[in-house]
Coordinates of C-alpha atoms in Angstrom, one line a residue:
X1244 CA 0.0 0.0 0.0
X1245 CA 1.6 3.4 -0.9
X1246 CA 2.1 5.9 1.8
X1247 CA 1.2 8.6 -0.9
X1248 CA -1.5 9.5 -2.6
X1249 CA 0.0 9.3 -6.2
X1250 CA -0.5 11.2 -9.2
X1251 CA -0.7 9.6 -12.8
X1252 CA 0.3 11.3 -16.0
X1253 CA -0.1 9.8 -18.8
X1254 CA 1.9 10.2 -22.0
X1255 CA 0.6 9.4 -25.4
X1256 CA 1.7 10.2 -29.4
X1257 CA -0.2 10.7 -32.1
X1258 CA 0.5 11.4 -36.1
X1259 CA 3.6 10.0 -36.9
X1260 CA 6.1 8.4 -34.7
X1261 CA 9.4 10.4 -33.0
X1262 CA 7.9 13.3 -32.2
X1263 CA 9.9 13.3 -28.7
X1264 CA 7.6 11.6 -26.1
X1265 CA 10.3 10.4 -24.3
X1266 CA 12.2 13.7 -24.1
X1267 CA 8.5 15.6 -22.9
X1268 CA 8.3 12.7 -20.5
X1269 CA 12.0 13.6 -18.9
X1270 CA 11.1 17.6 -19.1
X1271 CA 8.0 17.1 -17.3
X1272 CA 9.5 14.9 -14.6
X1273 CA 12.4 17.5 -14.0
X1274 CA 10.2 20.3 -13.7
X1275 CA 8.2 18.7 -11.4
X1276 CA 11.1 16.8 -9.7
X1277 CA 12.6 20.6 -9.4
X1278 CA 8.7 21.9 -7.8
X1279 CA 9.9 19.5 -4.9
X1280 CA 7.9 16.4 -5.8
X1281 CA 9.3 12.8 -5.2
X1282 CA 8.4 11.5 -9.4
X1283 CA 9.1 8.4 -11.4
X1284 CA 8.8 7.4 -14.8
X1285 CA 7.3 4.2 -17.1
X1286 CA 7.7 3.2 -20.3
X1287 CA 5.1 1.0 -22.4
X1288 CA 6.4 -0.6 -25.2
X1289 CA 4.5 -2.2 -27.5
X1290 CA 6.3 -4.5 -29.5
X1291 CA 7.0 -8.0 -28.5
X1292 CA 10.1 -8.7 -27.6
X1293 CA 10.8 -9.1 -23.9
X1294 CA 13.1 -6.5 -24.0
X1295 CA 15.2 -5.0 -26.2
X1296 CA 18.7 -6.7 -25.8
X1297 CA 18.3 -8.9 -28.8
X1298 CA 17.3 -5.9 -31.2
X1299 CA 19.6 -4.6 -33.3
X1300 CA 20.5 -0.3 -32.8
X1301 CA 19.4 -0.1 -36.2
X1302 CA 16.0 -1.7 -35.6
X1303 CA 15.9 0.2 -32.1
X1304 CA 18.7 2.7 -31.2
X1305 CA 21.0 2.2 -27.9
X1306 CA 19.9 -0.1 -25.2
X1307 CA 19.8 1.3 -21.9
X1308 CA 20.9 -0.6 -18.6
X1309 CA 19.6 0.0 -15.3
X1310 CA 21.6 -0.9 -12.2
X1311 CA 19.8 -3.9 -11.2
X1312 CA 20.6 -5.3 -14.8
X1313 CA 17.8 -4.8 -16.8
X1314 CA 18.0 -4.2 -20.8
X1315 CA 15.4 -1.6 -21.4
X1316 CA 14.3 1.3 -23.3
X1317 CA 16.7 4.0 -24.5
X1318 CA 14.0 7.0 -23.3
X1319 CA 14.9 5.9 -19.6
X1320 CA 18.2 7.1 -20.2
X1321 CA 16.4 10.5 -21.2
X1322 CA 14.5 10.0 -17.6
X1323 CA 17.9 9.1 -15.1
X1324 CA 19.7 12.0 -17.1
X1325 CA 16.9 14.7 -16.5
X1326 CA 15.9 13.4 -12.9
X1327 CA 16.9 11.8 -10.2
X1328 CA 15.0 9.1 -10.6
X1329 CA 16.7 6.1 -10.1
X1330 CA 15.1 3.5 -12.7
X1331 CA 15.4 -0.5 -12.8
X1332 CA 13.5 -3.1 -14.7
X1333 CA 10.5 -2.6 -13.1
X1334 CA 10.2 1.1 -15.2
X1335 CA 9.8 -0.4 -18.7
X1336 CA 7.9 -3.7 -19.9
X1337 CA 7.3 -4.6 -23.2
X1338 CA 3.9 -6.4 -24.4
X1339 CA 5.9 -9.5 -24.8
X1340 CA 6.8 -9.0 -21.3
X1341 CA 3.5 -8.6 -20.3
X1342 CA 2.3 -11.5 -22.7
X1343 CA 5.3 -13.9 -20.7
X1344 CA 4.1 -12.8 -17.2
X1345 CA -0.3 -13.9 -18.0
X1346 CA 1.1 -17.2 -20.0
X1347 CA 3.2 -18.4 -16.9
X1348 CA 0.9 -17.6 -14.7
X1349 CA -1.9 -19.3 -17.0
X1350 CA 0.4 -22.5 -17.5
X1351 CA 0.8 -22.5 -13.6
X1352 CA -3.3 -22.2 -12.8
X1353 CA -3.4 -19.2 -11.2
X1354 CA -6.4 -18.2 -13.2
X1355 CA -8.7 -21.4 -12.1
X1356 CA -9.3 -22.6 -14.9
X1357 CA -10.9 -19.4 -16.3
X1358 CA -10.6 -18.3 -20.2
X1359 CA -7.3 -16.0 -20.4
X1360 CA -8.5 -12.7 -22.2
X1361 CA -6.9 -9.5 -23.0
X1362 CA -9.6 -7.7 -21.2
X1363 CA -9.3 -8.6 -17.9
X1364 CA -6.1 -10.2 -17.7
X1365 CA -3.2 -8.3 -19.8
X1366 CA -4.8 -4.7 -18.9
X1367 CA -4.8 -6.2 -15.5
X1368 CA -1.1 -7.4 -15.8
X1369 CA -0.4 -3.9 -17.3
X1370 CA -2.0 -2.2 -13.9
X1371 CA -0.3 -3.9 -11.9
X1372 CA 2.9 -3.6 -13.5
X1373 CA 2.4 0.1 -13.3
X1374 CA 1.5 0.3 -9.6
X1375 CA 4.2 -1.4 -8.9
X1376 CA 6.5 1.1 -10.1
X1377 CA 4.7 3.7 -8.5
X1378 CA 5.7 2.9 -5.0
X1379 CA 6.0 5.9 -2.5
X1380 CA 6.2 8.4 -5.4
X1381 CA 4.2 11.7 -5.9
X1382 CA 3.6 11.6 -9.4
X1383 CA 4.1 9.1 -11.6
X1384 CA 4.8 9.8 -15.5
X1385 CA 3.4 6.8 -17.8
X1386 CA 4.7 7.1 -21.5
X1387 CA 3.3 4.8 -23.9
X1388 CA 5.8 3.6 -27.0
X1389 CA 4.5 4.3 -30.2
X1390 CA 1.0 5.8 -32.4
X1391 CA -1.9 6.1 -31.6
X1392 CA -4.0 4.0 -34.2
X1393 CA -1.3 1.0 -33.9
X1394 CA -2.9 -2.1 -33.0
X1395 CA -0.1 -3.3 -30.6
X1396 CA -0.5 -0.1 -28.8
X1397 CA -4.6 -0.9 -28.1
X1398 CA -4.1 -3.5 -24.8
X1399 CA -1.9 -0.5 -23.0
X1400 CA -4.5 2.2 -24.2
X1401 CA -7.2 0.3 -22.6
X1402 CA -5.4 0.0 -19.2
X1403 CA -4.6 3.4 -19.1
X1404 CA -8.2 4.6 -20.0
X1405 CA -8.7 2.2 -16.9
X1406 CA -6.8 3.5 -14.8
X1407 CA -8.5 7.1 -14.6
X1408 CA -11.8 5.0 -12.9
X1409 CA -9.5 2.8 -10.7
X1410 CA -7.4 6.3 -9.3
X1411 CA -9.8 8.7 -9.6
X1412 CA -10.3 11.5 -12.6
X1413 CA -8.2 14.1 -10.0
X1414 CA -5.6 11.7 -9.9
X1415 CA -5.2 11.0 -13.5
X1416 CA -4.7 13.0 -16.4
X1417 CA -4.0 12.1 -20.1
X1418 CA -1.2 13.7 -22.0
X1419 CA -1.1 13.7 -25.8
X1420 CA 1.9 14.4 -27.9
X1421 CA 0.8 15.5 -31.6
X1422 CA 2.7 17.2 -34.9
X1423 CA 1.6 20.7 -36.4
X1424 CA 2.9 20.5 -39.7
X1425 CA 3.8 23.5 -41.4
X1426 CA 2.7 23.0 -45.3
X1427 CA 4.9 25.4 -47.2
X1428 CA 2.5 25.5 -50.7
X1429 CA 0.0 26.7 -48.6
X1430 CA 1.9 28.8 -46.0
X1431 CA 0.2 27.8 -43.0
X1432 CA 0.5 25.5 -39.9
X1433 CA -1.9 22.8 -40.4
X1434 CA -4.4 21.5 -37.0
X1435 CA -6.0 18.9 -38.9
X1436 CA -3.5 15.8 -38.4
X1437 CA -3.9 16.1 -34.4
X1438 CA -7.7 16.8 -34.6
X1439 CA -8.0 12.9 -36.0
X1440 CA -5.4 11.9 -33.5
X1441 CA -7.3 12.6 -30.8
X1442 CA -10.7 11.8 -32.6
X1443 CA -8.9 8.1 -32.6
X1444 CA -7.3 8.6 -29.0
X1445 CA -11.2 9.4 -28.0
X1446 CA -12.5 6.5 -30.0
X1447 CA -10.6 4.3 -27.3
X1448 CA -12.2 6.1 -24.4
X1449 CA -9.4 8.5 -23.7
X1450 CA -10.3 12.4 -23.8
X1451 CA -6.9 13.8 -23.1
X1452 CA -7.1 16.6 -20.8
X1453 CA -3.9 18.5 -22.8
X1454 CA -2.4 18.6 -26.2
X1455 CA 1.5 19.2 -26.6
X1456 CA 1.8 20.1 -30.3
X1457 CA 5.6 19.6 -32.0
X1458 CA 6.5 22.6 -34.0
X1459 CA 8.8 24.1 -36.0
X1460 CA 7.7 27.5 -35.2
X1461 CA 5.6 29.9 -33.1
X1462 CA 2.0 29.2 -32.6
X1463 CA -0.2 31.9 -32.0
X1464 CA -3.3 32.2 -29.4
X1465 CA -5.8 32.0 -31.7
X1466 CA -4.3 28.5 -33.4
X1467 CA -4.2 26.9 -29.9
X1468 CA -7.9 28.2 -29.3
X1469 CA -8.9 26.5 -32.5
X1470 CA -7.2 23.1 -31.6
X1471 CA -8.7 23.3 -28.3
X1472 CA -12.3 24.0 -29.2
X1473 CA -12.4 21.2 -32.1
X1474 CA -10.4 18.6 -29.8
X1475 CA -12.7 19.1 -27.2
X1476 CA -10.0 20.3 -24.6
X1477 CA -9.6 23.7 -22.0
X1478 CA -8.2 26.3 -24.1
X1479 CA -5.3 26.7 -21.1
X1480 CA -4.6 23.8 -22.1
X1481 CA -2.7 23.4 -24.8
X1482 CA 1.0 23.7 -25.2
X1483 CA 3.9 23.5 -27.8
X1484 CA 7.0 21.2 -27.8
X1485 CA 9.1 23.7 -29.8
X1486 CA 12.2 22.0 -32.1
X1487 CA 15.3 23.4 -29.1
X1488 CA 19.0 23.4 -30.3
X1489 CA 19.5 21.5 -27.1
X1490 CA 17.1 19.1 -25.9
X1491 CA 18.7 20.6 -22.3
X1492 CA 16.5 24.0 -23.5
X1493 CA 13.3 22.0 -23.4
X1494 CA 12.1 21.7 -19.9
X1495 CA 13.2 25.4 -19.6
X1496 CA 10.6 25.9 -23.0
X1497 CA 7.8 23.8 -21.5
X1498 CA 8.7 26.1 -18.3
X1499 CA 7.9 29.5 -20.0
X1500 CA 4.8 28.0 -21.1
X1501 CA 3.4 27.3 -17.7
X1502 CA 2.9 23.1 -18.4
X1503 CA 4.0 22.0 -15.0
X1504 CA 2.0 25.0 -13.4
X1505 CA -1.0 24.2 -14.9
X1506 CA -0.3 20.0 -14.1
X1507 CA -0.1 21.1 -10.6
X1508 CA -3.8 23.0 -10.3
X1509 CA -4.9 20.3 -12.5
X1510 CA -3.7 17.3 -10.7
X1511 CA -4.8 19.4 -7.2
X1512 CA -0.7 19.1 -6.0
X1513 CA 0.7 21.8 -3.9
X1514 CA 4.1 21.8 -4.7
X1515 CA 6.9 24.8 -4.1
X1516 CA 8.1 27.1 -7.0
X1517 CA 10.7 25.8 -9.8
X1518 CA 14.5 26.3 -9.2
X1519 CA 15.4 26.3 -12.5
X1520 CA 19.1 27.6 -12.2
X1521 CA 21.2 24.9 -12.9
X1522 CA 19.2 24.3 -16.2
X1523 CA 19.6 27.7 -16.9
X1524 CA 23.4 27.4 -16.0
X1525 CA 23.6 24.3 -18.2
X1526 CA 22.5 26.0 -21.7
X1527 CA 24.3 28.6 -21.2
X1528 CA 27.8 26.4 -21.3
X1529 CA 26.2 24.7 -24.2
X1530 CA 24.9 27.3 -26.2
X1531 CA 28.3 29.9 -25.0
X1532 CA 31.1 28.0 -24.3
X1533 CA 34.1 29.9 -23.1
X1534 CA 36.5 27.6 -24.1
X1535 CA 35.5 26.8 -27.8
X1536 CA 35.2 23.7 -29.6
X1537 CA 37.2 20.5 -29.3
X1538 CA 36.6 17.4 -31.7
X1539 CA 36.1 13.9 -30.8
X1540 CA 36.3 10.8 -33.1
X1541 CA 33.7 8.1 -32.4
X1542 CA 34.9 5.3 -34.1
X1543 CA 32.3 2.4 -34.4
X1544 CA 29.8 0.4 -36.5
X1545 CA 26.4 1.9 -36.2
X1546 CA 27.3 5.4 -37.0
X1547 CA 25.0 5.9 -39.2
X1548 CA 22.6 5.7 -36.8
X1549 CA 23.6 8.3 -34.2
X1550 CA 20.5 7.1 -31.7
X1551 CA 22.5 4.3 -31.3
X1552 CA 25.1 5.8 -28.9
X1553 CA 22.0 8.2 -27.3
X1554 CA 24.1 8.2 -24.0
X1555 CA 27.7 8.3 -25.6
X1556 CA 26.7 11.4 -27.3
X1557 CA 25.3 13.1 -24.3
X1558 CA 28.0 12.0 -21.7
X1559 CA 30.4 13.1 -24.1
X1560 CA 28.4 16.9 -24.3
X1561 CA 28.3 16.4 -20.7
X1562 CA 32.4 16.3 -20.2
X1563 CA 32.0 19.4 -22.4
X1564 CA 30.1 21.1 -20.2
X1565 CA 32.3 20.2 -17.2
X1566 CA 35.2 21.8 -19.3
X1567 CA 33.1 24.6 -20.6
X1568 CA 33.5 23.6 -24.3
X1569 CA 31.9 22.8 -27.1
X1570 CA 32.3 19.3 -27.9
X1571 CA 32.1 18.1 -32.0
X1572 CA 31.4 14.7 -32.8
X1573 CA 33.3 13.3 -35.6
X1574 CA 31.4 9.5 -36.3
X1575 CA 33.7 7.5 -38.1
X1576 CA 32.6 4.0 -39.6
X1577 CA 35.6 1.4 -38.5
X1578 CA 35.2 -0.1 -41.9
X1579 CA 36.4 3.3 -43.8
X1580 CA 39.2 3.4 -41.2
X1581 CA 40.1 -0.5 -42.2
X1582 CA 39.6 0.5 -46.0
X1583 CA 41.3 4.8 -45.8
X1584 CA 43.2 4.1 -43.3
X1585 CA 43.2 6.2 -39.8
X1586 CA 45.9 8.8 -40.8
X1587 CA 43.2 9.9 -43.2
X1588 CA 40.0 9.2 -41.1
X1589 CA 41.1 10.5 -38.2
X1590 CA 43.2 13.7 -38.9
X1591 CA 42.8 16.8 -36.9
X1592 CA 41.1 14.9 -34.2
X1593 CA 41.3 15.9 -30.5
X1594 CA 40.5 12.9 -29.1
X1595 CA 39.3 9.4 -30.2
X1596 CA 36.8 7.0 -28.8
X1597 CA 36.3 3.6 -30.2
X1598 CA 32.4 2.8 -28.1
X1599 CA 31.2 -0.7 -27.3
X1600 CA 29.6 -2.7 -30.0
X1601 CA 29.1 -6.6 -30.8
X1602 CA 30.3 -8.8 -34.2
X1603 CA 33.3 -9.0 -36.1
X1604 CA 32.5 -6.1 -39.1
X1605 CA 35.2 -3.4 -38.7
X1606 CA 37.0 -4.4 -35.6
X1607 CA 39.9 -4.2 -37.4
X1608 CA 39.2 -0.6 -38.1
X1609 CA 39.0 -0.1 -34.3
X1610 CA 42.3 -1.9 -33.6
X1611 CA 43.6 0.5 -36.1
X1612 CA 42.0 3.2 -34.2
X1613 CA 43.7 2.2 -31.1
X1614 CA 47.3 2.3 -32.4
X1615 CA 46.8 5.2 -34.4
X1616 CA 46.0 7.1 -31.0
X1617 CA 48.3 5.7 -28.6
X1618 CA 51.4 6.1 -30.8
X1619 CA 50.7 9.6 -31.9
X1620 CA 49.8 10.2 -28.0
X1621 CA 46.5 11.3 -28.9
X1622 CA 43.7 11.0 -26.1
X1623 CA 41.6 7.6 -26.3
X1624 CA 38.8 6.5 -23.8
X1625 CA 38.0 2.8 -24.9
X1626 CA 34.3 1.8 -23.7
X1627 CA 33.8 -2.1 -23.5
X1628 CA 34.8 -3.6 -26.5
X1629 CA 36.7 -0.5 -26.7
X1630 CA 39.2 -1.7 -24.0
X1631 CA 39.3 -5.1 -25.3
X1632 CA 40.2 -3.6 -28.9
X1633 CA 43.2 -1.8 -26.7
X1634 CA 43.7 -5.5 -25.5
X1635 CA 44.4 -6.9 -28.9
X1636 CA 46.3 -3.7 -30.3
X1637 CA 48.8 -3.5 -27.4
X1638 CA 49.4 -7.6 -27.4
X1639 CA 50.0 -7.5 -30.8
X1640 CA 52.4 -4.0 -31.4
X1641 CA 53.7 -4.1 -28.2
X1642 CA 53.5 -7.7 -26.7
X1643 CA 54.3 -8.9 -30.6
X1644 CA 51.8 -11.5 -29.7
X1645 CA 50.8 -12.1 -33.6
X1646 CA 47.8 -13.0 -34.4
X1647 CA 46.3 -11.8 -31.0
X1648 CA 42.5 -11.0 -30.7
X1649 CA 39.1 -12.0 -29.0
X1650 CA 37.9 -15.3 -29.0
X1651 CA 34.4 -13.4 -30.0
X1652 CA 35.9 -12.7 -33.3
X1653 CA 38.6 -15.7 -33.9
X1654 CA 37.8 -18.6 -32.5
X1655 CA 41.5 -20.2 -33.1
X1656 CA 43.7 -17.4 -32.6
X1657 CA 46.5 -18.5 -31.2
X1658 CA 46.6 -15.6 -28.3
X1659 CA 43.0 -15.1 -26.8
X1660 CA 43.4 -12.3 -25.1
X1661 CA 40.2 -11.6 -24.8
X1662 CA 38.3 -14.5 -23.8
X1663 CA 34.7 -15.5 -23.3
X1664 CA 33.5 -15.9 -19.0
X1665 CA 33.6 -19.3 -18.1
X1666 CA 30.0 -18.7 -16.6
X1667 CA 28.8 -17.9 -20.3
X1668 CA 30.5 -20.9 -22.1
X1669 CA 27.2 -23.4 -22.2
X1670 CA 24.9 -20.2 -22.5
X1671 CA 22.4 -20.8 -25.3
X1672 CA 19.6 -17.8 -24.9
X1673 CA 20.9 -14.5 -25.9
X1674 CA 18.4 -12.0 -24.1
X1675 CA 19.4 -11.0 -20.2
X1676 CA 22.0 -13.5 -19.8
X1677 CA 24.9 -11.3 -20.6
X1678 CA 27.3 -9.9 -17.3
X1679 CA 24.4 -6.7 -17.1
X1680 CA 23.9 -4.1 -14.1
X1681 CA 25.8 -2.7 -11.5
X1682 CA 29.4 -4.1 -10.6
X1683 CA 32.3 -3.5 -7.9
X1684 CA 35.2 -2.1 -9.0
X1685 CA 38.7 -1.7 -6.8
X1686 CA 41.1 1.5 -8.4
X1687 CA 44.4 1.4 -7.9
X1688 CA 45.9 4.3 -6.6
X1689 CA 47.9 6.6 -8.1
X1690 CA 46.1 6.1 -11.6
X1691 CA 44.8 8.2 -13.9
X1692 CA 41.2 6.3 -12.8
X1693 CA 41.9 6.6 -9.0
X1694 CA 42.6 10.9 -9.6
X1695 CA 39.2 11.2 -11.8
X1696 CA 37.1 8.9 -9.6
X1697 CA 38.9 10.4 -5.8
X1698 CA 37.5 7.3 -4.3
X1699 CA 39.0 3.5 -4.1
X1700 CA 35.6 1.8 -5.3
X1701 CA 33.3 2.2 -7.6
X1702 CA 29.7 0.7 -9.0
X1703 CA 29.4 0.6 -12.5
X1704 CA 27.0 -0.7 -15.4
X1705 CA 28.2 -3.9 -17.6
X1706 CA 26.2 -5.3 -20.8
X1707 CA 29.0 -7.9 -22.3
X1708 CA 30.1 -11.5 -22.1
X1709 CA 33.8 -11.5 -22.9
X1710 CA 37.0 -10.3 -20.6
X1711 CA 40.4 -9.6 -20.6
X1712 CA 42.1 -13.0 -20.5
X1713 CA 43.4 -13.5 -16.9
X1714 CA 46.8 -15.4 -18.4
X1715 CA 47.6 -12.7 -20.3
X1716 CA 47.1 -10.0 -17.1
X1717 CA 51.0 -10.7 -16.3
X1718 CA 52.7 -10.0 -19.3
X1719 CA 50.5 -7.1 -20.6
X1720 CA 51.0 -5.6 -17.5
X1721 CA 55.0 -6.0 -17.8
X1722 CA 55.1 -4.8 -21.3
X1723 CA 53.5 -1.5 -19.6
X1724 CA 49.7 -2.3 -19.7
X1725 CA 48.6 -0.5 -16.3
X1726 CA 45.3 -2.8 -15.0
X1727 CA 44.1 0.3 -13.2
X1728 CA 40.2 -1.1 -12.3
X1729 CA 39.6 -4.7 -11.4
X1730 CA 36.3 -6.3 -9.7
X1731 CA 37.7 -7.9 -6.7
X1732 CA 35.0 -10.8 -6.2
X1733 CA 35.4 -11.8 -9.4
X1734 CA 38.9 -11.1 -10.4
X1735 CA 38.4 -9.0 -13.8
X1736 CA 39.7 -6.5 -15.3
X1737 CA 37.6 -3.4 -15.5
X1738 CA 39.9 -0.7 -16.1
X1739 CA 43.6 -0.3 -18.6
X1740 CA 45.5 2.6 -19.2
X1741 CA 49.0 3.5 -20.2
X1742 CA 51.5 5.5 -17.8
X1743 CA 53.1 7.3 -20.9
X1744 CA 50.3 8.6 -22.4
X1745 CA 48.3 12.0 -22.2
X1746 CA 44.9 10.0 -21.8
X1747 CA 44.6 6.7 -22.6
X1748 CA 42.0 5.0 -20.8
X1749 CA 39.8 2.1 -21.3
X1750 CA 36.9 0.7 -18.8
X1751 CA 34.6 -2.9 -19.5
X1752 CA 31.4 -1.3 -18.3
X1753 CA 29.6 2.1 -19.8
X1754 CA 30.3 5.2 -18.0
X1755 CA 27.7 6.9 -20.5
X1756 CA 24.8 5.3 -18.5
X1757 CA 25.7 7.1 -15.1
X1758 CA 26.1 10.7 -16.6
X1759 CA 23.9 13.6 -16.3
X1760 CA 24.2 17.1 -17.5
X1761 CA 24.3 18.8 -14.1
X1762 CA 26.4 15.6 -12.9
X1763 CA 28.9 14.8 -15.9
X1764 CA 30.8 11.2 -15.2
X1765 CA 34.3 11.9 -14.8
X1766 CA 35.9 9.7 -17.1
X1767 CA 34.0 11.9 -19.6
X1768 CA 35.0 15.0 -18.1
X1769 CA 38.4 13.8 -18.0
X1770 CA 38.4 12.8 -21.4
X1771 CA 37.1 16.0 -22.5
X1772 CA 39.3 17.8 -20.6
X1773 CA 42.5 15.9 -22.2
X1774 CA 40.9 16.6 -25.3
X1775 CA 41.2 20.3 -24.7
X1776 CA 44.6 20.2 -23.4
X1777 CA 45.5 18.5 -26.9
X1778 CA 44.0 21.0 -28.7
X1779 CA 45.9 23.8 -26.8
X1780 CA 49.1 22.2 -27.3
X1781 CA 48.4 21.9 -31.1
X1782 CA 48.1 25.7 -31.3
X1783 CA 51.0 26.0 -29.4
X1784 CA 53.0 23.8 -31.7
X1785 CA 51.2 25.3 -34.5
X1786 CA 54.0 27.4 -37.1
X1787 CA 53.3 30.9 -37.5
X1788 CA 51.5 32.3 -40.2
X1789 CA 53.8 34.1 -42.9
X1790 CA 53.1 37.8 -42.8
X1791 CA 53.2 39.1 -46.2
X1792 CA 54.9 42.4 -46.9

């Protein structure tokens, strides 16, 4: 039984997919995390997978992990980084999740022999999945994944429209996320695309109490009137989710607008006034940095698809705006650096990061990467299959180990150094059964790791099955290898760098997932901050520019 009497906002999309729900989700929990009110956040998926560890980035973008392990949605990361919300697995579930959990139950006879239906038992299952989540919270924030229209969508629109009679219509209100295209033929915004996204939303039973329209541009009162007398909603009550230069601007936009005052006289919450100063502060370093630019390399494989690095890319602005710089991403494909070579891919770099990632396709382009940095003492942060790239390089340049690589990759090199964990060698299921969540991790001191971190343990995230090869640790760390992280109870390596180097650095578990704008991670802000002493010394070096007479 909660020990609050919790708030429910629900937050649909209609029109076309992407519009931003997650991102309106995250700005309305910080705004009313930052009115004083104790918030979490769901995520509805509807697809069926279980989760989305088996999906490729390209089907579905970055996968986030929460600390207890779970393989989730990448909008939570948009919800830890913009709150403090703390989420697990129990903050996003899938319909094939929800499918799993009525099945079992059904095969063990927990329903008496009754006839298993969607309506009562998945909207049930959905319910209570949500409740659960919404332990001890003020206000809970319920986005559901996709359109409104889909039919996977349907069994989570039905719980929700539920849920209003179960908690009360004060206790409930219904958010929906809609596009105002701007036709340029014609030279007008157009209303008529979210005026049949909500006559479907209210086909389904659900009258949403507000309307948050994307736009490309201003809207004026007497557009908003119009959507709100022909959509059947209070004419306070509709809002704009402007396109920001900084998705950091937007709970500052939403602000300006009044959205989270009118949720609070709405929803009946007393809650304090905004203090929106360090979002304020953060925009600013974004938007007017005082130190200029920098540019970072991202070598990888999915590049193409910048969603699927969501957190790379914003820990990486974060260590910018630790450093009060502007940080450029440069995303490399691995195979052009395997095919070009990395003295053309990756000139006039600052700094290069080679990202985790799984198969074989341009590894080699990474390892080339690696060397390319560390002899030319450029700054490199290796993340996962990063470090074990490092691995290989360094047993095979320095170590002269020929032939050296991961068993994921070769299966009969002749120098595994990086080797899969004997816990995984029977696995057969690919989804959840990876080394995921939170992890110990010693530093040693006097490292560059111990000095960023300031503290002798750590807990960070893992998604990955291989490791460093433990027969290997001895040599690689006598050739000059420093084995600067390691997780005591199970005796891994979790952290390299190199002594000799300006910033080299590599770490088995993802940093990116722990980072938050007004919280950067260190080992981003420490690579960013290498990064700008490379660039300094650069200029310095730099010849000067004949003067003509």
């Amino acid at each position: 039984m909660r020990s609050k009497k919790t708030k429910f906002i629900f937050v649909t999309g209609g029109v076309v997919s992407s519009l931003g729900k997650g991102l309106a989700s995250a700005s309305i929990g910080a705004l009313l995390e930052n009115r004083g009110l104790d918030i979490t956040l769901i995520k509805l998926d509807p697809y069926i997978n279980v989760d989305p560890g088996t999906m490729s980035p390209f089907q579905h973008g970055e996968v986030f992990v929460t600390e207890d392990g779970g393989e989730t949605d990448m909008d939570l990361g948009h919800y830890e980084r913009f709150t403090h919300a703390r989420m697990s697995r129990l903050n996003n579930f899938t319909s094939g999740r929800i499918y799993n959990a009525v099945i079992t139950k059904e095969r063990r006879g927990e329903y008496l022999g009754k006839t298993v239906q969607v309506i009562p038992h998945i909207t049930d299952e959905i319910k209570a999945s949500i409740r659960q989540a919404a332990q001890d919270v003020d206000v809970v924030i319920v986005e559901v994944g996709g359109t409104v229209g889909d039919i996977e969508s349907l069994p989570f629109l039905e719980a929700i429209r539920q849920m209003r009679y179960d908690v009360g219509s004060q206790n409930a209100v219904y958010i929906h996320l809609t596009l105002l295209p701007y036709i340029g033929a014609a030279g007008e915004v157009k209303t008529k695309p979210t005026q049949h996204s909500v006559m479907k939303l209210r086909e389904i039973g659900i009258q949403p109490d507000f309307l948050l329209c994307r736009t490309d541009r201003e809207i004026s009162r007497e557009l908003k009137d119009k959507i709100a007398m022909f959509c059947n909603v209070d004419n306070g009550n509709v809002f704009t989710s402007p396109d920001v230069r900084s998705i950091y601007e937007l709970p500052l936009e939403l602000h300006r607008q009044g959205l989270d005052e009118r949720l609070a006289e709405v929803l009946n919450i007393w809650s304090r006034a905004p203090h929106l100063e360090k979002w304020e502060t953060i925009v600013r370093k974004i938007y007017e940095p005082a130190r200029g630019e920098v540019t970072v390399a991202i070598v990888g494989k999915y590049v193409n698809l910048t969603e699927s690095y969501k957190s790379l890319n914003e820990s990486l602005l974060h260590g910018g705006i630790a450093n009060d710089v502007r940080v450029k991403l440069r995303f490399v494909d691995s195979q052009d650096v395997e095919a070009q070579g990395p003295e053309k891919t990756l000139a006039g770099v600052d700094a290069v990061l080679v990202p985790g990632g799984f198969g074989v396709r341009g590894t080699e382009g990474k390892i080339a990467a690696v060397r390319y940095a560390r002899e030319n003492k450029i700054p490199f942060f290796g993340i996962c299959l990063g470090l074990q790239m490092a691995v290989v390089e360094f047993s095979r340049t320095v170590l002269g180990l020929k032939g050296a690589n991961s068993l994921e990759f070769d299966e009969h090199t002749p120098h595994p150094v990086v080797t899969l964990m004997e816990s995984q060698v029977k696995v057969q299921d690919k989804g959840g059964t990876m080394r995921l969540g939170s992890y110990a991790c010693a530093l040693k001191a006097g490292t560059v790791a111990h000095k960023l971190y300031a503290q002798e343990s750590i807990q960070e995230r893992h998604r990955h099955r291989y490791e460093v090869n433990n027969a290997y640790r001895g040599r690689l760390q006598e050739a000059g290898l420093v084995i600067s992280g390691h997780n005591p109870e199970l005796n891994l390596v979790e952290m390299i760098e190199l002594a000799d180097h300006p910033y080299f650095v590599g770490c088995q578990f993802h940093p990116e997932f722990k980072s938050k704008p007004f919280a950067p991670h260190p080992l981003f802000s420490g690579f960013i901050g290498a990064a700008l002493a490379q660039r300094d010394a650069h200029r310095t070096q730099a010849p000067a520019t004949p003067v003509r007479a």
